[in-house]
Amino acid sequence: MQKLHSYFLRLFVAIATLFAVSSAHAGVDELPTSVQDSLYNPKLLDPNQPIGDSAYRDWVANNPPPWKVGYASSYAGNTWRAAVMDRLQNELIPKWQELGMLEEVVVTQSNLNDATQIQQIRQLVDQGVDAIIVCCSNPTALNASVEYAYNNGVAVFSGIGYLTSPYSINSSANFVVGGRMMGEWMANEIGGEGRILNVEGIPGASASDSQNVGIEQALADFPDVKIKGQIAGMWTDQVAQAEVQKWLATNPGKLDGIIIQSASELGALRALQQSG
């Protein structure tokens, strides 16, 4: 649960920092070259992830605090998202309101419907929010609405996965590196050979796809480790349980390991228990 707190805390700090710097018309020093080389090493990045100068380098916020923030959530159907909303509503919002930085957070849900999320982002802009947070979204589908927000003075922050729009601020862990760590650990754990099942998150969400990139990169160094199946757990225990059970029932034989993206672990374990 600490990761949930850190996720929104990081985003709110990023919003406050961006707005404070822009409001003061202050300059920001460049990252040291050594840090840039480490952060933007193409071998450790999803090839579709945008890097380079930010569109917000000389951006100026329209309004002083307290700010009105939109959270255009793409999905609310798992325990992770429920915990995010609980922390947001009951911890982070009151704290930032007490600091005088936040007026309110307007939350929308699109239930994995890109067209709905696009419409909701535009509506949030038209309602006068100062910034918008999106999470685990389609990396390309939102680009036009993100540009619409930028052109209307609204900064868009993508947490947990990236957007490909040059007008988004991507604040996220490097999921390619995370995927590589998962793949390497699994390969070593099973002795460098065997059959594994890959339970991904939400296909099409950059956080899920980037982890798969990292897993495949890692397993390329272990030619005797074979991915025998890949299923979508949707970062949801109930979905993962049903899909793993279905896969096990139709794919008899030895299975040496399961790589699971987080928030689906319990479901996969229950499926294994029930399948014997």
GROMACS .gro file of C-alpha atoms in nm:
model
  276
    1MET     CA    1   0.000   0.000   0.000
    2GLN     CA    2   0.297   0.232   0.049
    3LYS     CA    3   0.344   0.234  -0.329
    4LEU     CA    4  -0.010   0.369  -0.366
    5HIS     CA    5   0.065   0.657  -0.134
    6SER     CA    6   0.392   0.727  -0.314
    7TYR     CA    7   0.219   0.721  -0.653
    8PHE     CA    8  -0.020   1.007  -0.584
    9LEU     CA    9   0.222   1.190  -0.357
   10ARG     CA   10   0.475   1.194  -0.642
   11LEU     CA   11   0.215   1.330  -0.883
   12PHE     CA   12   0.095   1.604  -0.649
   13VAL     CA   13   0.453   1.706  -0.575
   14ALA     CA   14   0.520   1.717  -0.950
   15ILE     CA   15   0.214   1.936  -1.004
   16ALA     CA   16   0.310   2.170  -0.722
   17THR     CA   17   0.670   2.192  -0.842
   18LEU     CA   18   0.576   2.261  -1.203
   19PHE     CA   19   0.323   2.527  -1.108
   20ALA     CA   20   0.547   2.691  -0.849
   21VAL     CA   21   0.843   2.712  -1.085
   22SER     CA   22   0.633   2.840  -1.374
   23SER     CA   23   0.456   3.095  -1.158
   24ALA     CA   24   0.789   3.235  -1.043
   25HIS     CA   25   0.927   3.233  -1.400
   26ALA     CA   26   1.231   3.058  -1.256
   27GLY     CA   27   1.481   2.861  -1.456
   28VAL     CA   28   1.550   2.496  -1.393
   29ASP     CA   29   1.901   2.359  -1.420
   30GLU     CA   30   1.957   2.075  -1.663
   31LEU     CA   31   2.008   1.726  -1.528
   32PRO     CA   32   2.375   1.627  -1.526
   33THR     CA   33   2.477   1.441  -1.839
   34SER     CA   34   2.562   1.128  -1.641
   35VAL     CA   35   2.211   1.121  -1.494
   36GLN     CA   36   2.052   1.177  -1.834
   37ASP     CA   37   2.258   0.895  -1.985
   38SER     CA   38   2.143   0.661  -1.708
   39LEU     CA   39   1.776   0.762  -1.715
   40TYR     CA   40   1.746   0.768  -2.093
   41ASN     CA   41   1.954   0.464  -2.183
   42PRO     CA   42   1.763   0.330  -2.487
   43LYS     CA   43   1.851  -0.028  -2.390
   44LEU     CA   44   1.653   0.017  -2.070
   45LEU     CA   45   1.353   0.200  -2.216
   46ASP     CA   46   1.041   0.097  -2.400
   47PRO     CA   47   1.119   0.191  -2.763
   48ASN     CA   48   0.787   0.376  -2.786
   49GLN     CA   49   0.848   0.592  -2.479
   50PRO     CA   50   0.912   0.957  -2.571
   51ILE     CA   51   1.221   1.127  -2.433
   52GLY     CA   52   1.379   1.465  -2.488
   53ASP     CA   53   1.294   1.826  -2.409
   54SER     CA   54   0.964   1.886  -2.233
   55ALA     CA   55   0.691   2.103  -2.383
   56TYR     CA   56   0.663   2.250  -2.034
   57ARG     CA   57   1.015   2.394  -2.029
   58ASP     CA   58   0.883   2.752  -2.055
   59TRP     CA   59   0.525   2.680  -1.951
   60VAL     CA   60   0.344   2.923  -1.720
   61ALA     CA   61   0.050   2.821  -1.502
   62ASN     CA   62  -0.271   3.017  -1.556
   63ASN     CA   63  -0.370   3.037  -1.191
   64PRO     CA   64  -0.212   3.051  -0.844
   65PRO     CA   65  -0.303   2.789  -0.582
   66PRO     CA   66  -0.526   2.640  -0.460
   67TRP     CA   67  -0.563   2.432  -0.777
   68LYS     CA   68  -0.847   2.224  -0.910
   69VAL     CA   69  -0.717   1.888  -1.033
   70GLY     CA   70  -0.891   1.630  -1.249
   71TYR     CA   71  -0.823   1.259  -1.214
   72ALA     CA   72  -0.933   1.086  -1.536
   73SER     CA   73  -0.915   0.726  -1.417
   74SER     CA   74  -0.925   0.455  -1.681
   75TYR     CA   75  -1.036   0.169  -1.456
   76ALA     CA   76  -1.166   0.109  -1.104
   77GLY     CA   77  -1.213  -0.267  -1.109
   78ASN     CA   78  -0.933  -0.398  -0.890
   79THR     CA   79  -0.806  -0.376  -0.534
   80TRP     CA   80  -0.511  -0.156  -0.632
   81ARG     CA   81  -0.737   0.110  -0.782
   82ALA     CA   82  -0.974   0.091  -0.485
   83ALA     CA   83  -0.683   0.151  -0.251
   84VAL     CA   84  -0.565   0.443  -0.466
   85MET     CA   85  -0.906   0.608  -0.439
   86ASP     CA   86  -0.922   0.548  -0.065
   87ARG     CA   87  -0.583   0.710  -0.006
   88LEU     CA   88  -0.664   0.994  -0.244
   89GLN     CA   89  -0.998   1.082  -0.087
   90ASN     CA   90  -0.915   1.025   0.278
   91GLU     CA   91  -0.547   1.115   0.307
   92LEU     CA   92  -0.393   1.314   0.026
   93ILE     CA   93  -0.676   1.552  -0.062
   94PRO     CA   94  -0.728   1.669   0.301
   95LYS     CA   95  -0.353   1.718   0.351
   96TRP     CA   96  -0.303   1.923   0.035
   97GLN     CA   97  -0.616   2.126   0.106
   98GLU     CA   98  -0.480   2.202   0.452
   99LEU     CA   99  -0.160   2.327   0.290
  100GLY     CA  100  -0.363   2.561   0.071
  101MET     CA  101  -0.239   2.398  -0.249
  102LEU     CA  102  -0.552   2.211  -0.354
  103GLU     CA  103  -0.912   2.321  -0.403
  104GLU     CA  104  -1.060   1.986  -0.507
  105VAL     CA  105  -1.001   1.673  -0.715
  106VAL     CA  106  -1.265   1.588  -0.974
  107VAL     CA  107  -1.268   1.214  -1.047
  108THR     CA  108  -1.399   1.046  -1.362
  109GLN     CA  109  -1.402   0.677  -1.457
  110SER     CA  110  -1.394   0.543  -1.814
  111ASN     CA  111  -1.384   0.165  -1.747
  112LEU     CA  112  -1.120   0.097  -2.015
  113ASN     CA  113  -1.317   0.282  -2.283
  114ASP     CA  114  -1.073   0.513  -2.463
  115ALA     CA  115  -1.348   0.719  -2.627
  116THR     CA  116  -1.508   0.783  -2.288
  117GLN     CA  117  -1.177   0.884  -2.131
  118ILE     CA  118  -1.106   1.121  -2.421
  119GLN     CA  119  -1.443   1.287  -2.369
  120GLN     CA  120  -1.392   1.307  -1.993
  121ILE     CA  121  -1.052   1.475  -2.031
  122ARG     CA  122  -1.203   1.738  -2.258
  123GLN     CA  123  -1.489   1.791  -2.013
  124LEU     CA  124  -1.245   1.836  -1.726
  125VAL     CA  125  -1.061   2.102  -1.927
  126ASP     CA  126  -1.389   2.277  -2.005
  127GLN     CA  127  -1.483   2.263  -1.634
  128GLY     CA  128  -1.175   2.469  -1.552
  129VAL     CA  129  -0.933   2.226  -1.390
  130ASP     CA  130  -0.572   2.340  -1.363
  131ALA     CA  131  -0.416   1.996  -1.415
  132ILE     CA  132  -0.522   1.643  -1.503
  133ILE     CA  133  -0.384   1.311  -1.383
  134VAL     CA  134  -0.429   0.995  -1.589
  135CYS     CA  135  -0.321   0.647  -1.491
  136CYS     CA  136  -0.238   0.327  -1.682
  137SER     CA  137  -0.395   0.456  -2.001
  138ASN     CA  138  -0.362   0.375  -2.370
  139PRO     CA  139  -0.033   0.542  -2.471
  140THR     CA  140  -0.162   0.689  -2.800
  141ALA     CA  141  -0.542   0.716  -2.783
  142LEU     CA  142  -0.546   1.021  -2.555
  143ASN     CA  143  -0.298   1.232  -2.751
  144ALA     CA  144  -0.547   1.470  -2.914
  145SER     CA  145  -0.723   1.537  -2.584
  146VAL     CA  146  -0.388   1.589  -2.408
  147GLU     CA  147  -0.295   1.848  -2.671
  148TYR     CA  148  -0.638   2.010  -2.622
  149ALA     CA  149  -0.563   2.038  -2.252
  150TYR     CA  150  -0.216   2.183  -2.314
  151ASN     CA  151  -0.354   2.443  -2.556
  152ASN     CA  152  -0.596   2.550  -2.284
  153GLY     CA  153  -0.328   2.585  -2.018
  154VAL     CA  154  -0.395   2.253  -1.844
  155ALA     CA  155  -0.099   2.028  -1.764
  156VAL     CA  156  -0.153   1.652  -1.803
  157PHE     CA  157   0.043   1.410  -1.585
  158SER     CA  158   0.060   1.039  -1.667
  159GLY     CA  159   0.135   0.822  -1.367
  160ILE     CA  160   0.199   0.446  -1.397
  161GLY     CA  161   0.296   0.422  -1.762
  162TYR     CA  162   0.363   0.680  -2.030
  163LEU     CA  163   0.168   0.862  -2.297
  164THR     CA  164   0.331   0.928  -2.635
  165SER     CA  165   0.198   1.283  -2.657
  166PRO     CA  166   0.472   1.549  -2.641
  167TYR     CA  167   0.229   1.745  -2.423
  168SER     CA  168   0.211   1.492  -2.139
  169ILE     CA  169   0.434   1.478  -1.834
  170ASN     CA  170   0.525   1.114  -1.776
  171SER     CA  171   0.588   1.046  -1.409
  172SER     CA  172   0.635   0.674  -1.367
  173ALA     CA  173   0.867   0.392  -1.279
  174ASN     CA  174   1.065   0.234  -1.561
  175PHE     CA  175   0.855  -0.076  -1.624
  176VAL     CA  176   1.100  -0.217  -1.878
  177VAL     CA  177   1.357  -0.242  -1.601
  178GLY     CA  178   1.093  -0.394  -1.373
  179GLY     CA  179   1.007  -0.651  -1.638
  180ARG     CA  180   1.374  -0.738  -1.689
  181MET     CA  181   1.411  -0.797  -1.316
  182MET     CA  182   1.106  -1.024  -1.314
  183GLY     CA  183   1.227  -1.222  -1.614
  184GLU     CA  184   1.583  -1.260  -1.485
  185TRP     CA  185   1.465  -1.366  -1.141
  186MET     CA  186   1.228  -1.627  -1.283
  187ALA     CA  187   1.487  -1.768  -1.522
  188ASN     CA  188   1.743  -1.804  -1.245
  189GLU     CA  189   1.486  -1.943  -1.002
  190ILE     CA  190   1.399  -2.232  -1.236
  191GLY     CA  191   1.762  -2.304  -1.318
  192GLY     CA  192   1.779  -2.143  -1.661
  193GLU     CA  193   1.538  -2.380  -1.831
  194GLY     CA  194   1.169  -2.462  -1.822
  195ARG     CA  195   0.819  -2.361  -1.922
  196ILE     CA  196   0.654  -2.047  -1.787
  197LEU     CA  197   0.322  -1.868  -1.812
  198ASN     CA  198   0.317  -1.488  -1.843
  199VAL     CA  199   0.018  -1.317  -1.678
  200GLU     CA  200   0.026  -0.961  -1.809
  201GLY     CA  201  -0.180  -0.667  -1.691
  202ILE     CA  202  -0.410  -0.473  -1.923
  203PRO     CA  203  -0.299  -0.520  -2.286
  204GLY     CA  204  -0.249  -0.186  -2.455
  205ALA     CA  205  -0.167   0.001  -2.133
  206SER     CA  206   0.194   0.113  -2.154
  207ALA     CA  207   0.276   0.000  -1.800
  208SER     CA  208   0.170  -0.354  -1.891
  209ASP     CA  209   0.327  -0.358  -2.237
  210SER     CA  210   0.656  -0.214  -2.108
  211GLN     CA  211   0.684  -0.490  -1.850
  212ASN     CA  212   0.640  -0.743  -2.128
  213VAL     CA  213   0.920  -0.573  -2.324
  214GLY     CA  214   1.150  -0.613  -2.024
  215ILE     CA  215   1.049  -0.974  -1.962
  216GLU     CA  216   1.119  -1.066  -2.324
  217GLN     CA  217   1.455  -0.885  -2.315
  218ALA     CA  218   1.558  -1.076  -2.004
  219LEU     CA  219   1.446  -1.416  -2.131
  220ALA     CA  220   1.636  -1.364  -2.456
  221ASP     CA  221   1.946  -1.442  -2.249
  222PHE     CA  222   1.791  -1.774  -2.141
  223PRO     CA  223   1.706  -1.963  -2.462
  224ASP     CA  224   1.597  -2.273  -2.268
  225VAL     CA  225   1.325  -2.082  -2.085
  226LYS     CA  226   1.011  -2.087  -2.295
  227ILE     CA  227   0.698  -1.874  -2.254
  228LYS     CA  228   0.427  -2.133  -2.321
  229GLY     CA  229   0.137  -1.895  -2.279
  230GLN     CA  230   0.046  -1.531  -2.222
  231ILE     CA  231  -0.286  -1.426  -2.074
  232ALA     CA  232  -0.436  -1.098  -1.954
  233GLY     CA  233  -0.489  -1.080  -1.579
  234MET     CA  234  -0.612  -0.719  -1.609
  235TRP     CA  235  -0.430  -0.639  -1.280
  236THR     CA  236  -0.737  -0.793  -1.115
  237ASP     CA  237  -0.733  -1.101  -0.891
  238GLN     CA  238  -1.069  -1.238  -1.001
  239VAL     CA  239  -0.984  -1.206  -1.369
  240ALA     CA  240  -0.639  -1.359  -1.324
  241GLN     CA  241  -0.782  -1.650  -1.129
  242ALA     CA  242  -1.036  -1.732  -1.400
  243GLU     CA  243  -0.787  -1.692  -1.685
  244VAL     CA  244  -0.512  -1.897  -1.519
  245GLN     CA  245  -0.760  -2.175  -1.437
  246LYS     CA  246  -0.879  -2.175  -1.797
  247TRP     CA  247  -0.523  -2.188  -1.931
  248LEU     CA  248  -0.418  -2.469  -1.697
  249ALA     CA  249  -0.724  -2.673  -1.794
  250THR     CA  250  -0.644  -2.651  -2.164
  251ASN     CA  251  -0.264  -2.678  -2.139
  252PRO     CA  252  -0.176  -2.993  -1.945
  253GLY     CA  253   0.183  -3.077  -1.874
  254LYS     CA  254   0.469  -2.943  -1.669
  255LEU     CA  255   0.474  -2.574  -1.581
  256ASP     CA  256   0.782  -2.443  -1.403
  257GLY     CA  257   0.677  -2.089  -1.319
  258ILE     CA  258   0.432  -1.804  -1.362
  259ILE     CA  259   0.537  -1.442  -1.410
  260ILE     CA  260   0.258  -1.220  -1.281
  261GLN     CA  261   0.219  -0.845  -1.301
  262SER     CA  262   0.122  -0.702  -0.965
  263ALA     CA  263  -0.237  -0.695  -0.838
  264SER     CA  264  -0.305  -1.039  -0.988
  265GLU     CA  265  -0.089  -1.256  -0.763
  266LEU     CA  266  -0.358  -1.385  -0.527
  267GLY     CA  267  -0.585  -1.477  -0.815
  268ALA     CA  268  -0.313  -1.680  -0.984
  269LEU     CA  269  -0.226  -1.855  -0.657
  270ARG     CA  270  -0.590  -1.949  -0.601
  271ALA     CA  271  -0.606  -2.087  -0.954
  272LEU     CA  272  -0.302  -2.306  -0.885
  273GLN     CA  273  -0.450  -2.431  -0.559
  274GLN     CA  274  -0.782  -2.518  -0.718
  275SER     CA  275  -0.614  -2.688  -1.013
  276GLY     CA  276  -0.407  -2.909  -0.787
   0.00000   0.00000   0.00000
